[in-house]
CSV table of C-alpha atoms in Angstrom, one decimal:
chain,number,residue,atom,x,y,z
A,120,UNK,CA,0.0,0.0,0.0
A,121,UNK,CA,1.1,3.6,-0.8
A,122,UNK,CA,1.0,6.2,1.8
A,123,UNK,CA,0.5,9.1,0.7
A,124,UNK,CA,2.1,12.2,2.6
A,125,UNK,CA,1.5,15.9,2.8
A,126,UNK,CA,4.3,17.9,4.2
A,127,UNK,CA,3.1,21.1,6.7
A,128,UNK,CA,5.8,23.6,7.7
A,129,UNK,CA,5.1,26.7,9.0
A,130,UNK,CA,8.1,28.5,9.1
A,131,UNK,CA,9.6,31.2,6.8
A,132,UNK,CA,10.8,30.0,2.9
A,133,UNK,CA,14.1,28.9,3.8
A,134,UNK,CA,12.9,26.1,6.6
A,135,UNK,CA,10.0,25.2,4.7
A,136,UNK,CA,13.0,24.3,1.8
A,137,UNK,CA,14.9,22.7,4.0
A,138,UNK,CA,12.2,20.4,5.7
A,139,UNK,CA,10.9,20.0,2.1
A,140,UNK,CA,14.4,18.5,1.2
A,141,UNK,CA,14.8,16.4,3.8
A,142,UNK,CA,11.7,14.8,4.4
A,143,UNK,CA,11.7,14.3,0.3
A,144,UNK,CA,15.0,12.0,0.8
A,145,UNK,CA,14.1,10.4,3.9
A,146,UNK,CA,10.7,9.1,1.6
A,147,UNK,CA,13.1,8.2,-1.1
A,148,UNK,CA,14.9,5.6,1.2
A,149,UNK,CA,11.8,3.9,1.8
A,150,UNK,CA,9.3,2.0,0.0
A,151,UNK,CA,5.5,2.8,-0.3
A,152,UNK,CA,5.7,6.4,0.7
A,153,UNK,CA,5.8,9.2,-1.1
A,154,UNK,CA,5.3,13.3,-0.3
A,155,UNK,CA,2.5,14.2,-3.0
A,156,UNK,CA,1.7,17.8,-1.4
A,157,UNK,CA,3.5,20.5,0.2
A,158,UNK,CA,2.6,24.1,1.9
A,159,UNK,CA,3.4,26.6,4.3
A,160,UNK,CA,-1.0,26.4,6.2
A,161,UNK,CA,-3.2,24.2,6.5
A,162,UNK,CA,-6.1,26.4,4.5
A,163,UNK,CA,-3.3,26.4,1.1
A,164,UNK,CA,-2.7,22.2,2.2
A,165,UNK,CA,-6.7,21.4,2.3
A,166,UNK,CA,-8.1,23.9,-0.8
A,167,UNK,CA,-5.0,23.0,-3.1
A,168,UNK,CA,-4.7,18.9,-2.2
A,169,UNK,CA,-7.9,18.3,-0.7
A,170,UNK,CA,-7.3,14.8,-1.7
A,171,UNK,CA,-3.7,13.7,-2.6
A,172,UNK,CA,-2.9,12.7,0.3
A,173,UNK,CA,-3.5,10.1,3.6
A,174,UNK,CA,-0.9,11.9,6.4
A,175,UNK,CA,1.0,14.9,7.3
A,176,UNK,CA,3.9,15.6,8.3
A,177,UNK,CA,3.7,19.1,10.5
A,178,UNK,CA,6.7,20.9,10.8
A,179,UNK,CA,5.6,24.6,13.4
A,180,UNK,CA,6.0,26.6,16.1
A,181,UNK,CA,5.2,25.4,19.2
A,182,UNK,CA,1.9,27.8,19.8
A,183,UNK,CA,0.6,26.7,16.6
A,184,UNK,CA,0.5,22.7,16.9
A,185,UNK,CA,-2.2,22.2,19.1
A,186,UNK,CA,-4.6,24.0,16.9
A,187,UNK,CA,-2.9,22.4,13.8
A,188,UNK,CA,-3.0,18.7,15.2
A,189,UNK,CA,-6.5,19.1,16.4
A,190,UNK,CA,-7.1,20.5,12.9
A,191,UNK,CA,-5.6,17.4,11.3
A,192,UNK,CA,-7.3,15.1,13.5
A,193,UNK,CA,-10.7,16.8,12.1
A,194,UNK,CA,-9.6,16.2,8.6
A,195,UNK,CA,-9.3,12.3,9.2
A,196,UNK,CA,-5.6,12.5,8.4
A,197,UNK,CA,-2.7,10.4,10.2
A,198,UNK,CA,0.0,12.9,11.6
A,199,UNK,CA,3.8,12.8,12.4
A,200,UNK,CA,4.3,16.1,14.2
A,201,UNK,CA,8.2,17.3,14.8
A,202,UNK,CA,8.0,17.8,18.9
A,203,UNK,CA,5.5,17.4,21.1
A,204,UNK,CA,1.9,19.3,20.6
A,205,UNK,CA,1.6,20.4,24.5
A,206,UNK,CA,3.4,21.2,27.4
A,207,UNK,CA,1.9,19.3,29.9
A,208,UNK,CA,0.3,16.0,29.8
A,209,UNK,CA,-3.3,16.9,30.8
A,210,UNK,CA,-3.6,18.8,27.5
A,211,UNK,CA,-2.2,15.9,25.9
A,212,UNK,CA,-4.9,13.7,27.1
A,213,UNK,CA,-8.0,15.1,25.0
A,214,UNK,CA,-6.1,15.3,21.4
A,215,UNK,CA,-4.6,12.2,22.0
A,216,UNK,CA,-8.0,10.7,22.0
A,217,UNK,CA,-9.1,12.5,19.2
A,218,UNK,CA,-6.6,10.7,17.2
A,219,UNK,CA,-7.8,7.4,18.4
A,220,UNK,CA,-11.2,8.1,18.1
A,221,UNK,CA,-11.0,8.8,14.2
A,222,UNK,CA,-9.0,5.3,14.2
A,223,UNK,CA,-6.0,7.7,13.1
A,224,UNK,CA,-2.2,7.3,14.2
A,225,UNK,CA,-0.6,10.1,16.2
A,226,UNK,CA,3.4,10.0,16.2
A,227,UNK,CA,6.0,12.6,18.0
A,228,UNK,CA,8.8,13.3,16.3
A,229,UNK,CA,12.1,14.4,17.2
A,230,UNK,CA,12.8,11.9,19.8
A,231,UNK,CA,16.1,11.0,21.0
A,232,UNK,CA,15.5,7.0,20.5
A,233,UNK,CA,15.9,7.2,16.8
A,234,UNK,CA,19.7,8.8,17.1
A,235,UNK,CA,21.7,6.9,16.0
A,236,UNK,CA,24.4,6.5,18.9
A,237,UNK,CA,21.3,6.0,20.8
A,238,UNK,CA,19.8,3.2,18.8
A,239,UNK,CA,23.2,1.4,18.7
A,240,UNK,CA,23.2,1.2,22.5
A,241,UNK,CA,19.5,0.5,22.9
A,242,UNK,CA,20.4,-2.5,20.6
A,243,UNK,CA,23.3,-3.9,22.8
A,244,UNK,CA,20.8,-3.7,26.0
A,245,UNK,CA,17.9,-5.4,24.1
A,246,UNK,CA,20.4,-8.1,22.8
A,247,UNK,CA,21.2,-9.0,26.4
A,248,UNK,CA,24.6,-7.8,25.9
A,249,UNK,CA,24.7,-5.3,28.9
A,250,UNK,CA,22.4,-7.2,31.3
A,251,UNK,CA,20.1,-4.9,33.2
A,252,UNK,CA,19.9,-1.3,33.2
A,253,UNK,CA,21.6,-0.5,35.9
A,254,UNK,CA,22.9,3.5,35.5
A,255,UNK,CA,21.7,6.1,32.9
A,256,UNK,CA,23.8,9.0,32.3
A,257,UNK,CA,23.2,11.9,30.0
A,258,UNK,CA,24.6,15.1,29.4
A,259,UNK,CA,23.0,17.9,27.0
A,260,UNK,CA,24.7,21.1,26.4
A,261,UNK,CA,22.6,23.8,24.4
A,262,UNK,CA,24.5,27.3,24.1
A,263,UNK,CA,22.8,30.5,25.4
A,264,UNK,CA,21.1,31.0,22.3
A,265,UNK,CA,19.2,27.9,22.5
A,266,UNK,CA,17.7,28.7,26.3
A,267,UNK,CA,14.0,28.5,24.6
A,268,UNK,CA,14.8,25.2,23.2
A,269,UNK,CA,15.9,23.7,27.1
A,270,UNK,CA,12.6,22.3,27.7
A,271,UNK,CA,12.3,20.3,24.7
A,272,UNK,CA,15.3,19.0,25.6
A,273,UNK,CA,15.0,17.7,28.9
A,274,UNK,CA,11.8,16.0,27.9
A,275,UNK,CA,13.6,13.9,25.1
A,276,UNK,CA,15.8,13.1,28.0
A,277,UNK,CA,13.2,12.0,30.2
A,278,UNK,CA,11.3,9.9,27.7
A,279,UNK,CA,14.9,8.4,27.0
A,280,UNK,CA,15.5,7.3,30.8
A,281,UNK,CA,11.9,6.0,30.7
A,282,UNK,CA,12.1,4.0,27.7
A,283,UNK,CA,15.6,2.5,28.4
A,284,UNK,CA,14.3,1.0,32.0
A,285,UNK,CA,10.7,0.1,30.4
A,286,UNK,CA,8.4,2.4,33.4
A,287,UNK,CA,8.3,5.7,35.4
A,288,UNK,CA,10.5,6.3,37.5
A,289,UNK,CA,9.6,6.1,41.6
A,290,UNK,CA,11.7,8.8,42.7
A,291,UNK,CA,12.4,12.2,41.2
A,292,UNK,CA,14.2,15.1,43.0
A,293,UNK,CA,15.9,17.7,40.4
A,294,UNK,CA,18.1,21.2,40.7
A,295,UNK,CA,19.0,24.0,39.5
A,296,UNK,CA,22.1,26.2,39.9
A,297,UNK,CA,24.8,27.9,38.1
A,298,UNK,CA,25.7,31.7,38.2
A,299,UNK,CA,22.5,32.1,35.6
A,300,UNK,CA,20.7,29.3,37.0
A,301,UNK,CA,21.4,27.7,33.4
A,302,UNK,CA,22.1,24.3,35.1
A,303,UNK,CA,19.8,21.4,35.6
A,304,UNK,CA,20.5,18.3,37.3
A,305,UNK,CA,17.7,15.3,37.4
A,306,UNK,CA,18.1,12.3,39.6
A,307,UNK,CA,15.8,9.5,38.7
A,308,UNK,CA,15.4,6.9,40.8
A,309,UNK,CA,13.7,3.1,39.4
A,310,UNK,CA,12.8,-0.2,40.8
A,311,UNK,CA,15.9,-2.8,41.8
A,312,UNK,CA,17.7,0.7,43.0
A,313,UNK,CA,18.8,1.8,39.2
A,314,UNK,CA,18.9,5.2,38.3
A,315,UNK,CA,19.5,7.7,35.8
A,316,UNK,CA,21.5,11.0,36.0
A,317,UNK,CA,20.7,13.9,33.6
A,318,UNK,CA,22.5,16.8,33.3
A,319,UNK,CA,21.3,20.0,31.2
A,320,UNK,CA,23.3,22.9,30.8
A,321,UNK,CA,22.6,26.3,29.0
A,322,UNK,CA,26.1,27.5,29.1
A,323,UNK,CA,28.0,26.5,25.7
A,324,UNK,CA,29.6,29.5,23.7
A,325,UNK,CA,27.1,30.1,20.4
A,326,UNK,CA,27.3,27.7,18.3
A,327,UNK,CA,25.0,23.7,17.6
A,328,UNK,CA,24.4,22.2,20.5
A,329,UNK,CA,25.8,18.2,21.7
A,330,UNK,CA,25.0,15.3,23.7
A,331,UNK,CA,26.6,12.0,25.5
A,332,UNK,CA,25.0,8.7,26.9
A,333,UNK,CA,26.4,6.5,29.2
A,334,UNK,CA,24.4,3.8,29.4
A,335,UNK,CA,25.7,1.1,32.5
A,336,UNK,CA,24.4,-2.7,32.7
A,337,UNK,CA,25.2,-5.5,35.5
A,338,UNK,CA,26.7,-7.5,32.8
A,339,UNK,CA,28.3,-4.3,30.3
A,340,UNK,CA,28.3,-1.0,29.2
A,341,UNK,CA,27.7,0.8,26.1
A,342,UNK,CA,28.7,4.6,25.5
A,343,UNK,CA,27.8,7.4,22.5
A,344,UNK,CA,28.1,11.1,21.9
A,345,UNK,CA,27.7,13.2,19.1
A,346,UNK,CA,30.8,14.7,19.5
A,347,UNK,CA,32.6,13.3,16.2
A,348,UNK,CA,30.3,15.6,14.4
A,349,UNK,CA,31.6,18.6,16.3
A,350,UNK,CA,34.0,20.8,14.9
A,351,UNK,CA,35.4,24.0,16.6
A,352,UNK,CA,35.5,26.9,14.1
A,353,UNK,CA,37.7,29.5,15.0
A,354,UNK,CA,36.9,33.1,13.2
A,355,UNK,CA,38.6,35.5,15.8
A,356,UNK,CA,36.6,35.6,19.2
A,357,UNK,CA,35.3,32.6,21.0
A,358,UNK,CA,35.2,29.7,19.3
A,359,UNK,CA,32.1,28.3,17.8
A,360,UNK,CA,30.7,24.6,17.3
A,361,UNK,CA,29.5,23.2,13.8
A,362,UNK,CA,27.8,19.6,13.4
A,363,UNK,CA,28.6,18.2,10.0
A,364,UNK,CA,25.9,16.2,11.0
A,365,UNK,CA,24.6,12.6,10.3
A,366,UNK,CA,22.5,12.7,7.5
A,367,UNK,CA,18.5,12.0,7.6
A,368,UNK,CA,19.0,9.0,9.9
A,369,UNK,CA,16.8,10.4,12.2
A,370,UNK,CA,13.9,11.3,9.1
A,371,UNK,CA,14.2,7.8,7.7
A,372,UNK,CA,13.8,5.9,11.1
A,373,UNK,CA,10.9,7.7,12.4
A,374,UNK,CA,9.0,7.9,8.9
A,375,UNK,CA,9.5,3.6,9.2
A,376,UNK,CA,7.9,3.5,12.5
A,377,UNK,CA,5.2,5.9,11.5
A,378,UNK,CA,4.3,3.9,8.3
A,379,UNK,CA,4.3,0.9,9.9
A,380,UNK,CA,2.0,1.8,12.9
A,381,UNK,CA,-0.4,3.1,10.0
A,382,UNK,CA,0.0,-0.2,7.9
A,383,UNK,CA,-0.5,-2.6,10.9
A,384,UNK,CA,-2.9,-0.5,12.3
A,385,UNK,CA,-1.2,0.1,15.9
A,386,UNK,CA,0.2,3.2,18.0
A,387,UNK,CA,3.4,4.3,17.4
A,388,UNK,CA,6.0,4.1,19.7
A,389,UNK,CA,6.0,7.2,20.8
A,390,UNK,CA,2.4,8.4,21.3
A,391,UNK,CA,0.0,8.0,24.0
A,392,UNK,CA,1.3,6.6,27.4
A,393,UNK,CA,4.9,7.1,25.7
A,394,UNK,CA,3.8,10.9,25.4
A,395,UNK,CA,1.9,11.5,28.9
A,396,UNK,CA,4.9,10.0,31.0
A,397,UNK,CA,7.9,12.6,29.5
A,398,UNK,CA,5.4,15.2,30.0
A,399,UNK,CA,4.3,14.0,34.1
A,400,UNK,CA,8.3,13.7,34.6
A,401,UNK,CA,8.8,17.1,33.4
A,402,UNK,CA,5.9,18.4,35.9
A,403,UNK,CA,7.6,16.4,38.2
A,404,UNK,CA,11.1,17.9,37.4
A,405,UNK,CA,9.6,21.6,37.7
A,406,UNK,CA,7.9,20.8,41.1
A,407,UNK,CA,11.1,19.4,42.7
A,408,UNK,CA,12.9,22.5,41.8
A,409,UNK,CA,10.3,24.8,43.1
A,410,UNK,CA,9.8,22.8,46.0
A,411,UNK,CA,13.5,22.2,46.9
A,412,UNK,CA,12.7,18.4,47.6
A,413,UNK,CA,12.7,15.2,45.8
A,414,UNK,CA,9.5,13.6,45.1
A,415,UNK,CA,7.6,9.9,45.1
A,416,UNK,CA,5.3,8.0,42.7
A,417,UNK,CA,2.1,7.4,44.2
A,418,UNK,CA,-1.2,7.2,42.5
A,419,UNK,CA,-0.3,7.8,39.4
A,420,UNK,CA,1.3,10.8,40.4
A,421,UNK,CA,4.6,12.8,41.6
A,422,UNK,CA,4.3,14.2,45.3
A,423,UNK,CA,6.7,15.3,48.1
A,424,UNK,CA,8.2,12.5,50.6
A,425,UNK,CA,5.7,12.2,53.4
């Protein structure tokens, strides 16, 4: 069967190329898919290719995809959205079941488990190679021009750590510190007293931003970083960071998944519960901040240590 996919960007001419390109390639790597429409709103999408085409991939800013995905949803299409649609996972709820209730497949993009580095060790701990998950350690460094994009980030993180150890977390206590308080440090605490560590920090000179995984077993350990795609460019002044990037590994694994959750007619990995847990651990993450205290699963929810 053909799928049929619409691409949706609402950024300015120059992103809307780009995400045209890459999404164009990704398609070409696979079979039975194919973009057959492109455009910058939803009104030029629906009036101009009312009916070339079975999903969309939406590519906005992050005040416009709720309306957008609801939209979509409406319109009896199958969506792949790039980040999440909502902030917190009580919005997330309702449009999640608008999805299901049109029998329609709802996938987030963007998601740390389809890097590549990440993939490679996710396959040595499903392979029994490491044992179990014993210690999970990140570290994500975003420069001072990518403050707005921090809480994206630490939610990839979070639905990482949850996916590697399989459920939520029991204990969750988090800071933050640093002369501009651009530091966060999570503490994760899961059954059989595993944890995992993340680190966020907003303080890297301008420039792309990098990660690392450390990913400990009782029977191995697996590592990856980005960092090989890193270059320093030096220009006079501080230096700045350049990925020469790894391709559209990224495009081409999540576009698989999302074709075949449509074809076997099943949720994606990432949606739903996958979806309401990263956003719960970041309310948690927020709350332990505030409060200054680490916090407990009970009920279905994060509170303070009794």
């Amino acid at each position: 069967m053909m799928i049929r996919l619409a691409l949706l960007s609402e950024y300015d001419s120059s992103r809307f190329d780009s995400d045209k390109s890459r999404w164009m390639n990704a398609c070409a790597r696979l079979r039975g898919v194919q973009i057959t429409a492109a455009a910058a709103s939803w009104p030029e999408l629906e009036s101009n290719h009312p009916d070339r085409f079975d999903a969309v991939i939406l590519s906005a800013p992050p005040l416009r995809r709720p309306e957008l995905a609801a939209t979509i949803a409406r319109a009896r299409k199958h969506l792949l959205i790039e980040g999440l649609p909502v902030e917190t996972s009580g919005d997330f709820e309702p449009l999640g079941k608008l999805f299901v209730q049109h029998g329609l497949r709802l996938m987030i993009g963007e998601s740390l488990r389809y890097d590549p580095g990440v993939m490679s060790v996710k396959s040595a701990l499903d392979t029994a190679r490491l044992g179990r998950p014993a210690l999970l350690r990140t570290h994500a460094w975003l420069s001072s021009d990518q403050v707005g994009d921090s809480h994206r980030q630490l939610l990839q993180q979070l639905d990482l750590a949850a996916w590697i150890y399989q459920t939520l977390p029991t204990e969750v206590y988090a800071l933050r510190h640093g002369k501009r308080s651009d530091l966060r440090q999570v503490h994760l605490g899961f059954p059989e007293s595993s944890m995992a560590i993340i680190t966020l920090s907003e303080s890297l000179p301008p420039g792309d931003r990098y990660h690392s995984y450390t990913l400990i077993g009782t029977t191995g350990a697996a590592y990856a970083d980005d960092h090989r795609q890193m270059q320093l460019l030096f220009q006079g002044g501080s230096p700045k960071a350049k990925r020469t990037g790894m391709g559209i590994l990224r495009e081409v694994e999540e576009l698989r998944e999302f074709l075949a959750a449509i074809d076997e007619k099943r949720l994606p990995t990432i949606s739903g519960s996958a979806v309401e847990q990263s956003l719960l651990l970041a309310d948690a993450v927020r709350q332990s901040i505030d409060l200054r205290q680490p916090l407990q699963l009970q009920g279905g929810r994060y509170v303070p240590f009794a």
